[in-house]
Each structure stands twice: as structure tokens, then as C-alpha cells.
Amino acid sequence: KKINSTINEILKIDGNFEIDSFCDGAKKAFEFILTEYSNNNLKALEKLVNKNIYKSFENQINQRARKKEELNITVISVKNPEITSASLEKKNIARFKLLFDSEQVQVTKNSKDEIIDGDNNQILQIKEIWTFSKNLKSKDPIWIIEEIEEN
């Protein structure tokens, strides 16, 4: 109930908002962010995540670089995200929590290309809740990831 009424409030501010295309975009962002994170491509992530997540990604990427480790994340599948909550704050900040249920292969290799964590043949089922937010009055179409929680 609350999610629908929030969506209706959002539509009053942004008449072009469509929940289906939002969820579709969020799913693409989920895959893109995981891929770029495992490719150590911080630059690509800068505009998509808030400062805290960016710092955390940066620390993890720097740590891998110091240890000469490489992380490979392969997203096998992602179910359509489920909206677990929606809110509108300060009149025009929309915030959605989405549950992503994905299948991934995650492998960490050392400098000799040996697997030190994970298994190429093991598909992990990973459930995470990602919080997306956007100022509806802003011309910028990008939703920012505010939080990533394991579910």
C-alpha cells in the first residue's frame, strides 16, 4: 500500500516516472556496478554511488591492488528487483529499496593467476538490498546508490 501511494506522490512531482523502466534501469545499474567494481574501474562508479560506497569500493580496490589480487564477478542472472520500500523525503527526494536476487560466480586470484577465493564452478545465490535515491527536481536522470545491504 505505502509503496503505491509513494509512487503516486512521485508522479505528481515527475509525471514521466515509470516504475517498470525504473526497475529495469536499476537492474542494469546493478550489473554494471558489479562489473565495473570487479574491473577496478572507480571512474565509472563515481556518479552512480554516494561518497560512503565510493570510499568503500576505493578501499577494497586499493587493498586488492596492494595484494596484487584480482576479483572476477560474473553475473549469471538477476531476477527482476522487488521493491521492499519507497519513500519521499523533504518533498522531492525519492528513495527506493530494491531486493536483488542474483546468481553470481565470484573468484579472487593472486598475482600468479591462482584462485585463492571462490570457485569458477560454484554459482552463488546472492541477495542484496540496494537503496536508490534521486532528487526529483534535478535534471540529472541518474539515481544514486545510497546503501548496499546483504539480505
N, CA, C and O atoms as a GROMACS GRO file, in nm:
protein
  604
    1LYS      N    1   0.082  -0.121   0.000
    1LYS     CA    2   0.000   0.000   0.000
    1LYS      C    3   0.086   0.127   0.000
    1LYS      O    4   0.071   0.214  -0.085
    2LYS      N    5   0.177   0.134   0.097
    2LYS     CA    6   0.258   0.254   0.110
    2LYS      C    7   0.341   0.279  -0.016
    2LYS      O    8   0.362   0.393  -0.056
    3ILE      N    9   0.389   0.170  -0.077
    3ILE     CA   10   0.472   0.184  -0.198
    3ILE      C   11   0.391   0.252  -0.309
    3ILE      O   12   0.439   0.343  -0.375
    4ASN      N   13   0.267   0.205  -0.329
    4ASN     CA   14   0.183   0.264  -0.433
    4ASN      C   15   0.153   0.411  -0.408
    4ASN      O   16   0.155   0.492  -0.500
    5SER      N   17   0.124   0.444  -0.282
    5SER     CA   18   0.092   0.585  -0.254
    5SER      C   19   0.216   0.672  -0.273
    5SER      O   20   0.206   0.787  -0.316
    6THR      N   21   0.334   0.618  -0.240
    6THR     CA   22   0.458   0.693  -0.264
    6THR      C   23   0.479   0.714  -0.413
    6THR      O   24   0.517   0.823  -0.457
    7ILE      N   25   0.455   0.608  -0.492
    7ILE     CA   26   0.471   0.621  -0.638
    7ILE      C   27   0.376   0.728  -0.692
    7ILE      O   28   0.413   0.806  -0.779
    8ASN      N   29   0.254   0.732  -0.640
    8ASN     CA   30   0.160   0.836  -0.683
    8ASN      C   31   0.209   0.976  -0.646
    8ASN      O   32   0.192   1.070  -0.724
    9GLU      N   33   0.270   0.989  -0.529
    9GLU     CA   34   0.327   1.119  -0.488
    9GLU      C   35   0.442   1.158  -0.582
    9GLU      O   36   0.455   1.274  -0.621
   10ILE      N   37   0.525   1.060  -0.617
   10ILE     CA   38   0.637   1.085  -0.708
   10ILE      C   39   0.585   1.133  -0.843
   10ILE      O   40   0.641   1.224  -0.904
   11LEU      N   41   0.478   1.070  -0.891
   11LEU     CA   42   0.420   1.106  -1.021
   11LEU      C   43   0.369   1.250  -1.023
   11LEU      O   44   0.368   1.314  -1.128
   12LYS      N   45   0.325   1.299  -0.908
   12LYS     CA   46   0.280   1.439  -0.901
   12LYS      C   47   0.397   1.534  -0.925
   12LYS      O   48   0.379   1.643  -0.980
   13ILE      N   49   0.518   1.493  -0.883
   13ILE     CA   50   0.636   1.577  -0.900
   13ILE      C   51   0.701   1.551  -1.036
   13ILE      O   52   0.742   1.645  -1.105
   14ASP      N   53   0.710   1.424  -1.074
   14ASP     CA   54   0.771   1.385  -1.201
   14ASP      C   55   0.672   1.297  -1.277
   14ASP      O   56   0.666   1.176  -1.256
   15GLY      N   57   0.597   1.358  -1.366
   15GLY     CA   58   0.494   1.288  -1.442
   15GLY      C   59   0.549   1.182  -1.536
   15GLY      O   60   0.474   1.097  -1.585
   16ASN      N   61   0.680   1.186  -1.563
   16ASN     CA   62   0.740   1.088  -1.653
   16ASN      C   63   0.790   0.963  -1.582
   16ASN      O   64   0.838   0.870  -1.646
   17PHE      N   65   0.780   0.962  -1.448
   17PHE     CA   66   0.832   0.847  -1.374
   17PHE      C   67   0.752   0.722  -1.410
   17PHE      O   68   0.629   0.722  -1.408
   18GLU      N   69   0.825   0.615  -1.442
   18GLU     CA   70   0.761   0.485  -1.469
   18GLU      C   71   0.831   0.380  -1.387
   18GLU      O   72   0.952   0.362  -1.398
   19ILE      N   73   0.755   0.310  -1.305
   19ILE     CA   74   0.815   0.212  -1.214
   19ILE      C   75   0.885   0.100  -1.291
   19ILE      O   76   0.991   0.054  -1.249
   20ASP      N   77   0.827   0.057  -1.403
   20ASP     CA   78   0.889  -0.053  -1.478
   20ASP      C   79   1.024  -0.013  -1.536
   20ASP      O   80   1.120  -0.090  -1.527
   21SER      N   81   1.031   0.106  -1.594
   21SER     CA   82   1.160   0.147  -1.651
   21SER      C   83   1.260   0.180  -1.540
   21SER      O   84   1.380   0.163  -1.558
   22PHE      N   85   1.211   0.227  -1.424
   22PHE     CA   86   1.300   0.248  -1.310
   22PHE      C   87   1.362   0.115  -1.267
   22PHE      O   88   1.484   0.106  -1.249
   23CYS      N   89   1.279   0.012  -1.251
   23CYS     CA   90   1.330  -0.120  -1.207
   23CYS      C   91   1.424  -0.180  -1.311
   23CYS      O   92   1.523  -0.243  -1.276
   24ASP      N   93   1.391  -0.159  -1.437
   24ASP     CA   94   1.475  -0.208  -1.544
   24ASP      C   95   1.612  -0.138  -1.541
   24ASP      O   96   1.716  -0.203  -1.554
   25GLY      N   97   1.610  -0.007  -1.523
   25GLY     CA   98   1.734   0.070  -1.512
   25GLY      C   99   1.816   0.030  -1.390
   25GLY      O  100   1.939   0.023  -1.395
   26ALA      N  101   1.745   0.004  -1.279
   26ALA     CA  102   1.813  -0.036  -1.155
   26ALA      C  103   1.883  -0.170  -1.174
   26ALA      O  104   1.993  -0.192  -1.124
   27LYS      N  105   1.817  -0.260  -1.246
   27LYS     CA  106   1.875  -0.393  -1.272
   27LYS      C  107   2.001  -0.379  -1.358
   27LYS      O  108   2.101  -0.446  -1.334
   28LYS      N  109   1.995  -0.292  -1.459
   28LYS     CA  110   2.113  -0.266  -1.543
   28LYS      C  111   2.225  -0.204  -1.460
   28LYS      O  112   2.342  -0.239  -1.476
   29ALA      N  113   2.188  -0.111  -1.372
   29ALA     CA  114   2.287  -0.046  -1.285
   29ALA      C  115   2.354  -0.148  -1.193
   29ALA      O  116   2.475  -0.144  -1.172
   30PHE      N  117   2.274  -0.240  -1.140
   30PHE     CA  118   2.326  -0.345  -1.051
   30PHE      C  119   2.436  -0.423  -1.122
   30PHE      O  120   2.545  -0.442  -1.068
   31GLU      N  121   2.407  -0.470  -1.244
   31GLU     CA  122   2.504  -0.549  -1.320
   31GLU      C  123   2.625  -0.465  -1.359
   31GLU      O  124   2.739  -0.511  -1.350
   32PHE      N  125   2.600  -0.341  -1.402
   32PHE     CA  126   2.708  -0.252  -1.445
   32PHE      C  127   2.804  -0.223  -1.329
   32PHE      O  128   2.926  -0.231  -1.344
   33ILE      N  129   2.747  -0.190  -1.212
   33ILE     CA  130   2.828  -0.155  -1.096
   33ILE      C  131   2.913  -0.273  -1.050
   33ILE      O  132   3.031  -0.256  -1.019
   34LEU      N  133   2.854  -0.392  -1.045
   34LEU     CA  134   2.931  -0.510  -1.005
   34LEU      C  135   3.045  -0.537  -1.103
   34LEU      O  136   3.156  -0.570  -1.061
   35THR      N  137   3.017  -0.524  -1.232
   35THR     CA  138   3.119  -0.548  -1.335
   35THR      C  139   3.232  -0.447  -1.324
   35THR      O  140   3.349  -0.484  -1.324
   36GLU      N  141   3.197  -0.319  -1.316
   36GLU     CA  142   3.299  -0.214  -1.310
   36GLU      C  143   3.378  -0.222  -1.179
   36GLU      O  144   3.499  -0.196  -1.177
   37TYR      N  145   3.311  -0.259  -1.071
   37TYR     CA  146   3.379  -0.276  -0.942
   37TYR      C  147   3.482  -0.389  -0.953
   37TYR      O  148   3.595  -0.375  -0.907
   38SER      N  149   3.443  -0.501  -1.015
   38SER     CA  150   3.538  -0.611  -1.026
   38SER      C  151   3.648  -0.580  -1.128
   38SER      O  152   3.754  -0.642  -1.125
   39ASN      N  153   3.623  -0.486  -1.219
   39ASN     CA  154   3.727  -0.441  -1.314
   39ASN      C  155   3.811  -0.326  -1.259
   39ASN      O  156   3.892  -0.268  -1.330
   40ASN      N  157   3.789  -0.294  -1.129
   40ASN     CA  158   3.863  -0.184  -1.062
   40ASN      C  159   3.842  -0.049  -1.130
   40ASN      O  160   3.928   0.038  -1.124
   41ASN      N  161   3.729  -0.031  -1.194
   41ASN     CA  162   3.702   0.092  -1.268
   41ASN      C  163   3.624   0.191  -1.181
   41ASN      O  164   3.503   0.209  -1.198
   42LEU      N  165   3.695   0.256  -1.089
   42LEU     CA  166   3.630   0.351  -0.998
   42LEU      C  167   3.565   0.467  -1.072
   42LEU      O  168   3.458   0.513  -1.033
   43LYS      N  169   3.630   0.514  -1.177
   43LYS     CA  170   3.581   0.630  -1.251
   43LYS      C  171   3.436   0.608  -1.297
   43LYS      O  172   3.354   0.700  -1.290
   44ALA      N  173   3.407   0.488  -1.343
   44ALA     CA  174   3.273   0.458  -1.394
   44ALA      C  175   3.168   0.459  -1.284
   44ALA      O  176   3.049   0.476  -1.310
   45LEU      N  177   3.214   0.443  -1.159
   45LEU     CA  178   3.119   0.430  -1.047
   45LEU      C  179   3.091   0.562  -0.978
   45LEU      O  180   2.994   0.576  -0.904
   46GLU      N  181   3.179   0.659  -1.002
   46GLU     CA  182   3.177   0.784  -0.929
   46GLU      C  183   3.040   0.852  -0.924
   46GLU      O  184   2.998   0.898  -0.818
   47LYS      N  185   2.972   0.859  -1.036
   47LYS     CA  186   2.844   0.933  -1.041
   47LYS      C  187   2.725   0.847  -1.002
   47LYS      O  188   2.612   0.896  -0.994
   48LEU      N  189   2.749   0.718  -0.976
   48LEU     CA  190   2.639   0.626  -0.951
   48LEU      C  191   2.619   0.589  -0.805
   48LEU      O  192   2.513   0.540  -0.767
   49VAL      N  193   2.722   0.613  -0.723
   49VAL     CA  194   2.713   0.575  -0.583
   49VAL      C  195   2.746   0.695  -0.493
   49VAL      O  196   2.814   0.788  -0.535
   50ASN      N  197   2.696   0.691  -0.371
   50ASN     CA  198   2.725   0.802  -0.280
   50ASN      C  199   2.869   0.793  -0.229
   50ASN      O  200   2.941   0.697  -0.257
   51LYS      N  201   2.911   0.894  -0.154
   51LYS     CA  202   3.051   0.903  -0.108
   51LYS      C  203   3.093   0.782  -0.024
   51LYS      O  204   3.205   0.733  -0.040
   52ASN      N  205   3.004   0.735   0.064
   52ASN     CA  206   3.040   0.623   0.152
   52ASN      C  207   3.068   0.496   0.074
   52ASN      O  208   3.168   0.427   0.099
   53ILE      N  209   2.982   0.465  -0.020
   53ILE     CA  210   3.001   0.344  -0.101
   53ILE      C  211   3.124   0.359  -0.188
   53ILE      O  212   3.202   0.265  -0.204
   54TYR      N  213   3.141   0.479  -0.244
   54TYR     CA  214   3.258   0.505  -0.328
   54TYR      C  215   3.387   0.480  -0.248
   54TYR      O  216   3.478   0.412  -0.295
   55LYS      N  217   3.393   0.535  -0.127
   55LYS     CA  218   3.510   0.518  -0.040
   55LYS      C  219   3.534   0.369  -0.012
   55LYS      O  220   3.648   0.320  -0.017
   56SER      N  221   3.427   0.298   0.018
   56SER     CA  222   3.437   0.156   0.049
   56SER      C  223   3.489   0.079  -0.074
   56SER      O  224   3.577  -0.006  -0.061
   57PHE      N  225   3.434   0.108  -0.192
   57PHE     CA  226   3.482   0.045  -0.315
   57PHE      C  227   3.630   0.077  -0.337
   57PHE      O  228   3.710  -0.010  -0.371
   58GLU      N  229   3.664   0.204  -0.317
   58GLU     CA  230   3.801   0.250  -0.339
   58GLU      C  231   3.898   0.175  -0.246
   58GLU      O  232   4.004   0.131  -0.289
   59ASN      N  233   3.859   0.162  -0.118
   59ASN     CA  234   3.942   0.090  -0.020
   59ASN      C  235   3.963  -0.056  -0.062
   59ASN      O  236   4.074  -0.107  -0.056
   60GLN      N  237   3.853  -0.122  -0.104
   60GLN     CA  238   3.862  -0.263  -0.141
   60GLN      C  239   3.946  -0.281  -0.267
   60GLN      O  240   4.025  -0.375  -0.277
   61ILE      N  241   3.930  -0.190  -0.364
   61ILE     CA  242   4.008  -0.197  -0.488
   61ILE      C  243   4.157  -0.173  -0.458
   61ILE      O  244   4.243  -0.242  -0.512
   62ASN      N  245   4.186  -0.073  -0.373
   62ASN     CA  246   4.325  -0.045  -0.335
   62ASN      C  247   4.388  -0.162  -0.259
   62ASN      O  248   4.506  -0.193  -0.278
   63GLN      N  249   4.309  -0.225  -0.174
   63GLN     CA  250   4.356  -0.340  -0.098
   63GLN      C  251   4.393  -0.454  -0.194
   63GLN      O  252   4.498  -0.517  -0.179
   64ARG      N  253   4.306  -0.479  -0.292
   64ARG     CA  254   4.336  -0.584  -0.392
   64ARG      C  255   4.463  -0.550  -0.468
   64ARG      O  256   4.546  -0.637  -0.493
   65ALA      N  257   4.478  -0.422  -0.506
   65ALA     CA  258   4.596  -0.379  -0.582
   65ALA      C  259   4.723  -0.403  -0.500
   65ALA      O  260   4.823  -0.452  -0.552
   66ARG      N  261   4.716  -0.368  -0.369
   66ARG     CA  262   4.833  -0.388  -0.282
   66ARG      C  263   4.872  -0.535  -0.274
   66ARG      O  264   4.990  -0.569  -0.276
   67LYS      N  265   4.770  -0.621  -0.266
   67LYS     CA  266   4.797  -0.765  -0.254
   67LYS      C  267   4.816  -0.829  -0.392
   67LYS      O  268   4.839  -0.950  -0.402
   68LYS      N  269   4.807  -0.747  -0.497
   68LYS     CA  270   4.815  -0.797  -0.636
   68LYS      C  271   4.712  -0.907  -0.661
   68LYS      O  272   4.740  -1.010  -0.722
   69GLU      N  273   4.590  -0.881  -0.611
   69GLU     CA  274   4.480  -0.976  -0.630
   69GLU      C  275   4.383  -0.921  -0.733
   69GLU      O  276   4.374  -0.800  -0.756
   70GLU      N  277   4.311  -1.012  -0.793
   70GLU     CA  278   4.214  -0.974  -0.894
   70GLU      C  279   4.081  -1.039  -0.859
   70GLU      O  280   4.075  -1.159  -0.829
   71LEU      N  281   3.975  -0.961  -0.864
   71LEU     CA  282   3.841  -1.014  -0.835
   71LEU      C  283   3.765  -1.023  -0.965
   71LEU      O  284   3.756  -0.926  -1.040
   72ASN      N  285   3.709  -1.141  -0.992
   72ASN     CA  286   3.622  -1.156  -1.109
   72ASN      C  287   3.481  -1.188  -1.062
   72ASN      O  288   3.457  -1.288  -0.995
   73ILE      N  289   3.389  -1.100  -1.098
   73ILE     CA  290   3.248  -1.125  -1.067
   73ILE      C  291   3.176  -1.146  -1.200
   73ILE      O  292   3.181  -1.060  -1.288
   74THR      N  293   3.112  -1.259  -1.214
   74THR     CA  294   3.030  -1.285  -1.332
   74THR      C  295   2.885  -1.295  -1.286
   74THR      O  296   2.850  -1.382  -1.206
   75VAL      N  297   2.802  -1.205  -1.336
   75VAL     CA  298   2.660  -1.210  -1.301
   75VAL      C  299   2.593  -1.303  -1.401
   75VAL      O  300   2.585  -1.274  -1.520
   76ILE      N  301   2.544  -1.415  -1.351
   76ILE     CA  302   2.480  -1.515  -1.437
   76ILE      C  303   2.336  -1.472  -1.465
   76ILE      O  304   2.291  -1.473  -1.580
   77SER      N  305   2.266  -1.436  -1.359
   77SER     CA  306   2.128  -1.393  -1.376
   77SER      C  307   2.087  -1.302  -1.262
   77SER      O  308   2.141  -1.310  -1.152
   78VAL      N  309   1.992  -1.216  -1.291
   78VAL     CA  310   1.934  -1.129  -1.189
   78VAL      C  311   1.783  -1.132  -1.210
   78VAL      O  312   1.733  -1.102  -1.318
   79LYS      N  313   1.711  -1.168  -1.105
   79LYS     CA  314   1.565  -1.163  -1.115
   79LYS      C  315   1.524  -1.016  -1.117
   79LYS      O  316   1.600  -0.929  -1.076
   80ASN      N  317   1.403  -0.990  -1.166
   80ASN     CA  318   1.355  -0.853  -1.161
   80ASN      C  319   1.354  -0.809  -1.015
   80ASN      O  320   1.303  -0.880  -0.928
   81PRO      N  321   1.409  -0.691  -0.988
   81PRO     CA  322   1.418  -0.648  -0.847
   81PRO      C  323   1.280  -0.629  -0.786
   81PRO      O  324   1.184  -0.592  -0.853
   82GLU      N  325   1.275  -0.655  -0.657
   82GLU     CA  326   1.150  -0.639  -0.582
   82GLU      C  327   1.163  -0.514  -0.497
   82GLU      O  328   1.261  -0.497  -0.424
   83ILE      N  329   1.064  -0.426  -0.505
   83ILE     CA  330   1.067  -0.304  -0.424
   83ILE      C  331   1.027  -0.341  -0.282
   83ILE      O  332   0.916  -0.389  -0.259
   84THR      N  333   1.116  -0.319  -0.187
   84THR     CA  334   1.082  -0.352  -0.048
   84THR      C  335   1.033  -0.229   0.028
   84THR      O  336   0.960  -0.242   0.126
   85SER      N  337   1.074  -0.109  -0.018
   85SER     CA  338   1.017   0.012   0.041
   85SER      C  339   1.037   0.130  -0.051
   85SER      O  340   1.126   0.132  -0.136
   86ALA      N  341   0.951   0.229  -0.033
   86ALA     CA  342   0.958   0.352  -0.113
   86ALA      C  343   0.922   0.467  -0.022
   86ALA      O  344   0.831   0.456   0.060
   87SER      N  345   0.994   0.578  -0.036
   87SER     CA  346   0.961   0.694   0.047
   87SER      C  347   0.994   0.821  -0.030
   87SER      O  348   1.071   0.822  -0.126
   88LEU      N  349   0.932   0.928   0.017
   88LEU     CA  350   0.957   1.060  -0.040
   88LEU      C  351   0.997   1.148   0.077
   88LEU      O  352   0.920   1.166   0.172
   89GLU      N  353   1.118   1.203   0.070
   89GLU     CA  354   1.166   1.284   0.182
   89GLU      C  355   1.189   1.427   0.138
   89GLU      O  356   1.219   1.453   0.021
   90LYS      N  357   1.176   1.520   0.231
   90LYS     CA  358   1.196   1.663   0.203
   90LYS      C  359   1.122   1.704   0.076
   90LYS      O  360   1.172   1.784  -0.003
   91LYS      N  361   1.002   1.650   0.057
   91LYS     CA  362   0.913   1.681  -0.055
   91LYS      C  363   0.958   1.632  -0.192
   91LYS      O  364   0.873   1.603  -0.276
   92ASN      N  365   1.091   1.621  -0.219
   92ASN     CA  366   1.126   1.578  -0.355
   92ASN      C  367   1.244   1.482  -0.366
   92ASN      O  368   1.298   1.462  -0.475
   93ILE      N  369   1.284   1.421  -0.254
   93ILE     CA  370   1.388   1.318  -0.261
   93ILE      C  371   1.319   1.181  -0.256
   93ILE      O  372   1.266   1.140  -0.153
   94ALA      N  373   1.320   1.112  -0.369
   94ALA     CA  374   1.259   0.980  -0.376
   94ALA      C  375   1.363   0.876  -0.337
   94ALA      O  376   1.480   0.886  -0.375
   95ARG      N  377   1.320   0.777  -0.260
   95ARG     CA  378   1.412   0.672  -0.217
   95ARG      C  379   1.342   0.536  -0.228
   95ARG      O  380   1.233   0.516  -0.175
   96PHE      N  381   1.407   0.445  -0.298
   96PHE     CA  382   1.356   0.308  -0.312
   96PHE      C  383   1.457   0.209  -0.260
   96PHE      O  384   1.577   0.223  -0.284
   97LYS      N  385   1.408   0.109  -0.189
   97LYS     CA  386   1.493  -0.005  -0.153
   97LYS      C  387   1.450  -0.121  -0.243
   97LYS      O  388   1.332  -0.157  -0.247
   98LEU      N  389   1.548  -0.177  -0.315
   98LEU     CA  390   1.519  -0.287  -0.406
   98LEU      C  391   1.595  -0.411  -0.364
   98LEU      O  392   1.714  -0.406  -0.333
   99LEU      N  393   1.524  -0.522  -0.364
   99LEU     CA  394   1.588  -0.650  -0.335
   99LEU      C  395   1.632  -0.712  -0.467
   99LEU      O  396   1.551  -0.739  -0.555
  100PHE      N  397   1.763  -0.735  -0.478
  100PHE     CA  398   1.818  -0.802  -0.595
  100PHE      C  399   1.851  -0.946  -0.557
  100PHE      O  400   1.926  -0.970  -0.462
  101ASP      N  401   1.795  -1.039  -0.631
  101ASP     CA  402   1.822  -1.180  -0.610
  101ASP      C  403   1.899  -1.224  -0.734
  101ASP      O  404   1.844  -1.234  -0.844
  102SER      N  405   2.029  -1.251  -0.715
  102SER     CA  406   2.112  -1.280  -0.832
  102SER      C  407   2.192  -1.408  -0.814
  102SER      O  408   2.212  -1.458  -0.703
  103GLU      N  409   2.236  -1.460  -0.928
  103GLU     CA  410   2.329  -1.572  -0.928
  103GLU      C  411   2.459  -1.519  -0.982
  103GLU      O  412   2.463  -1.460  -1.090
  104GLN      N  413   2.567  -1.539  -0.906
  104GLN     CA  414   2.698  -1.485  -0.945
  104GLN      C  415   2.806  -1.590  -0.923
  104GLN      O  416   2.795  -1.677  -0.837
  105VAL      N  417   2.910  -1.577  -1.004
  105VAL     CA  418   3.032  -1.651  -0.977
  105VAL      C  419   3.134  -1.546  -0.935
  105VAL      O  420   3.158  -1.450  -1.008
  106GLN      N  421   3.194  -1.565  -0.817
  106GLN     CA  422   3.293  -1.469  -0.767
  106GLN      C  423   3.422  -1.545  -0.738
  106GLN      O  424   3.425  -1.640  -0.660
  107VAL      N  425   3.529  -1.499  -0.804
  107VAL     CA  426   3.658  -1.565  -0.787
  107VAL      C  427   3.765  -1.459  -0.764
  107VAL      O  428   3.770  -1.359  -0.835
  108THR      N  429   3.851  -1.482  -0.665
  108THR     CA  430   3.966  -1.394  -0.643
  108THR      C  431   4.092  -1.472  -0.677
  108THR      O  432   4.113  -1.585  -0.633
  109LYS      N  433   4.178  -1.407  -0.758
  109LYS     CA  434   4.304  -1.471  -0.799
  109LYS      C  435   4.421  -1.390  -0.746
  109LYS      O  436   4.411  -1.268  -0.727
  110ASN      N  437   4.533  -1.458  -0.724
  110ASN     CA  438   4.654  -1.388  -0.682
  110ASN      C  439   4.736  -1.351  -0.806
  110ASN      O  440   4.694  -1.372  -0.920
  111SER      N  441   4.855  -1.294  -0.782
  111SER     CA  442   4.937  -1.244  -0.892
  111SER      C  443   4.982  -1.356  -0.986
  111SER      O  444   5.020  -1.330  -1.101
  112LYS      N  445   4.979  -1.481  -0.937
  112LYS     CA  446   5.019  -1.594  -1.023
  112LYS      C  447   4.898  -1.653  -1.096
  112LYS      O  448   4.906  -1.760  -1.156
  113ASP      N  449   4.785  -1.580  -1.090
  113ASP     CA  450   4.662  -1.624  -1.156
  113ASP      C  451   4.603  -1.751  -1.094
  113ASP      O  452   4.529  -1.825  -1.158
  114GLU      N  453   4.639  -1.775  -0.967
  114GLU     CA  454   4.583  -1.890  -0.896
  114GLU      C  455   4.461  -1.844  -0.818
  114GLU      O  456   4.460  -1.735  -0.762
  115ILE      N  457   4.358  -1.928  -0.816
  115ILE     CA  458   4.236  -1.894  -0.742
  115ILE      C  459   4.263  -1.908  -0.592
  115ILE      O  460   4.302  -2.016  -0.546
  116ILE      N  461   4.242  -1.800  -0.518
  116ILE     CA  462   4.263  -1.805  -0.373
  116ILE      C  463   4.131  -1.794  -0.296
  116ILE      O  464   4.126  -1.819  -0.176
  117ASP      N  465   4.026  -1.756  -0.366
  117ASP     CA  466   3.895  -1.749  -0.302
  117ASP      C  467   3.788  -1.768  -0.408
  117ASP      O  468   3.795  -1.712  -0.517
  118GLY      N  469   3.687  -1.850  -0.374
  118GLY     CA  470   3.580  -1.873  -0.470
  118GLY      C  471   3.610  -1.992  -0.560
  118GLY      O  472   3.712  -2.059  -0.545
  119ASP      N  473   3.519  -2.017  -0.653
  119ASP     CA  474   3.530  -2.134  -0.739
  119ASP      C  475   3.455  -2.101  -0.868
  119ASP      O  476   3.339  -2.061  -0.865
  120ASN      N  477   3.524  -2.120  -0.982
  120ASN     CA  478   3.461  -2.091  -1.112
  120ASN      C  479   3.336  -2.175  -1.137
  120ASN      O  480   3.250  -2.136  -1.216
  121ASN      N  481   3.326  -2.289  -1.070
  121ASN     CA  482   3.212  -2.379  -1.093
  121ASN      C  483   3.103  -2.365  -0.989
  121ASN      O  484   3.004  -2.438  -0.990
  122GLN      N  485   3.123  -2.269  -0.897
  122GLN     CA  486   3.023  -2.253  -0.791
  122GLN      C  487   2.941  -2.128  -0.816
  122GLN      O  488   2.992  -2.016  -0.818
  123ILE      N  489   2.811  -2.149  -0.836
  123ILE     CA  490   2.720  -2.035  -0.856
  123ILE      C  491   2.662  -1.997  -0.720
  123ILE      O  492   2.596  -2.077  -0.654
  124LEU      N  493   2.688  -1.874  -0.681
  124LEU     CA  494   2.639  -1.824  -0.553
  124LEU      C  495   2.505  -1.755  -0.573
  124LEU      O  496   2.487  -1.680  -0.669
  125GLN      N  497   2.412  -1.782  -0.483
  125GLN     CA  498   2.289  -1.705  -0.486
  125GLN      C  499   2.309  -1.590  -0.388
  125GLN      O  500   2.327  -1.611  -0.268
  126ILE      N  501   2.305  -1.468  -0.441
  126ILE     CA  502   2.333  -1.351  -0.358
  126ILE      C  503   2.210  -1.261  -0.356
  126ILE      O  504   2.159  -1.220  -0.460
  127LYS      N  505   2.165  -1.233  -0.234
  127LYS     CA  506   2.051  -1.141  -0.219
  127LYS      C  507   2.100  -1.017  -0.148
  127LYS      O  508   2.158  -1.024  -0.039
  128GLU      N  509   2.077  -0.902  -0.210
  128GLU     CA  510   2.118  -0.776  -0.151
  128GLU      C  511   2.007  -0.675  -0.168
  128GLU      O  512   1.930  -0.679  -0.264
  129ILE      N  513   2.000  -0.583  -0.072
  129ILE     CA  514   1.905  -0.472  -0.085
  129ILE      C  515   1.986  -0.346  -0.116
  129ILE      O  516   2.073  -0.306  -0.038
  130TRP      N  517   1.956  -0.287  -0.229
  130TRP     CA  518   2.023  -0.164  -0.272
  130TRP      C  519   1.924  -0.049  -0.258
  130TRP      O  520   1.809  -0.060  -0.302
  131THR      N  521   1.969   0.060  -0.198
  131THR     CA  522   1.886   0.178  -0.183
  131THR      C  523   1.924   0.281  -0.289
  131THR      O  524   2.039   0.323  -0.298
  132PHE      N  525   1.825   0.319  -0.369
  132PHE     CA  526   1.844   0.417  -0.476
  132PHE      C  527   1.774   0.546  -0.435
  132PHE      O  528   1.665   0.542  -0.379
  133SER      N  529   1.837   0.661  -0.462
  133SER     CA  530   1.767   0.786  -0.434
  133SER      C  531   1.792   0.887  -0.545
  133SER      O  532   1.890   0.880  -0.619
  134LYS      N  533   1.698   0.982  -0.554
  134LYS     CA  534   1.708   1.084  -0.659
  134LYS      C  535   1.630   1.207  -0.616
  134LYS      O  536   1.520   1.197  -0.560
  135ASN      N  537   1.687   1.322  -0.644
  135ASN     CA  538   1.613   1.446  -0.626
  135ASN      C  539   1.526   1.463  -0.751
  135ASN      O  540   1.578   1.484  -0.860
  136LEU      N  541   1.395   1.455  -0.733
  136LEU     CA  542   1.303   1.458  -0.848
  136LEU      C  543   1.304   1.593  -0.919
  136LEU      O  544   1.262   1.603  -1.034
  137LYS      N  545   1.351   1.696  -0.850
  137LYS     CA  546   1.355   1.829  -0.912
  137LYS      C  547   1.482   1.848  -0.997
  137LYS      O  548   1.492   1.944  -1.074
  138SER      N  549   1.577   1.756  -0.981
  138SER     CA  550   1.704   1.767  -1.053
  138SER      C  551   1.686   1.722  -1.198
  138SER      O  552   1.608   1.631  -1.226
  139LYS      N  553   1.758   1.787  -1.288
  139LYS     CA  554   1.752   1.748  -1.430
  139LYS      C  555   1.834   1.622  -1.456
  139LYS      O  556   1.816   1.555  -1.558
  140ASP      N  557   1.924   1.590  -1.363
  140ASP     CA  558   2.008   1.471  -1.377
  140ASP      C  559   1.921   1.345  -1.367
  140ASP      O  560   1.853   1.326  -1.266
  141PRO      N  561   1.924   1.259  -1.468
  141PRO     CA  562   1.838   1.140  -1.466
  141PRO      C  563   1.890   1.027  -1.378
  141PRO      O  564   1.821   0.927  -1.357
  142ILE      N  565   2.013   1.041  -1.328
  142ILE     CA  566   2.077   0.930  -1.256
  142ILE      C  567   2.025   0.916  -1.114
  142ILE      O  568   2.016   1.013  -1.038
  143TRP      N  569   1.992   0.791  -1.079
  143TRP     CA  570   1.959   0.756  -0.941
  143TRP      C  571   2.090   0.715  -0.875
  143TRP      O  572   2.172   0.645  -0.935
  144ILE      N  573   2.109   0.758  -0.750
  144ILE     CA  574   2.232   0.730  -0.676
  144ILE      C  575   2.210   0.611  -0.582
  144ILE      O  576   2.106   0.600  -0.518
  145ILE      N  577   2.310   0.523  -0.575
  145ILE     CA  578   2.303   0.414  -0.478
  145ILE      C  579   2.350   0.470  -0.344
  145ILE      O  580   2.462   0.519  -0.332
  146GLU      N  581   2.263   0.461  -0.244
  146GLU     CA  582   2.291   0.515  -0.110
  146GLU      C  583   2.344   0.408  -0.016
  146GLU      O  584   2.422   0.437   0.075
  147GLU      N  585   2.300   0.285  -0.037
  147GLU     CA  586   2.335   0.180   0.058
  147GLU      C  587   2.323   0.044  -0.011
  147GLU      O  588   2.238   0.022  -0.097
  148ILE      N  589   2.411  -0.048   0.029
  148ILE     CA  590   2.406  -0.186  -0.019
  148ILE      C  591   2.410  -0.274   0.105
  148ILE      O  592   2.506  -0.270   0.182
  149GLU      N  593   2.305  -0.353   0.124
  149GLU     CA  594   2.299  -0.439   0.243
  149GLU      C  595   2.280  -0.582   0.198
  149GLU      O  596   2.211  -0.610   0.100
  150GLU      N  597   2.344  -0.673   0.270
  150GLU     CA  598   2.319  -0.815   0.242
  150GLU      C  599   2.184  -0.850   0.301
  150GLU      O  600   2.145  -0.799   0.405
  151ASN      N  601   2.114  -0.938   0.233
  151ASN     CA  602   1.981  -0.974   0.282
  151ASN      C  603   1.983  -1.115   0.340
  151ASN      O  604   1.881  -1.164   0.386
   0.00000   0.00000   0.00000
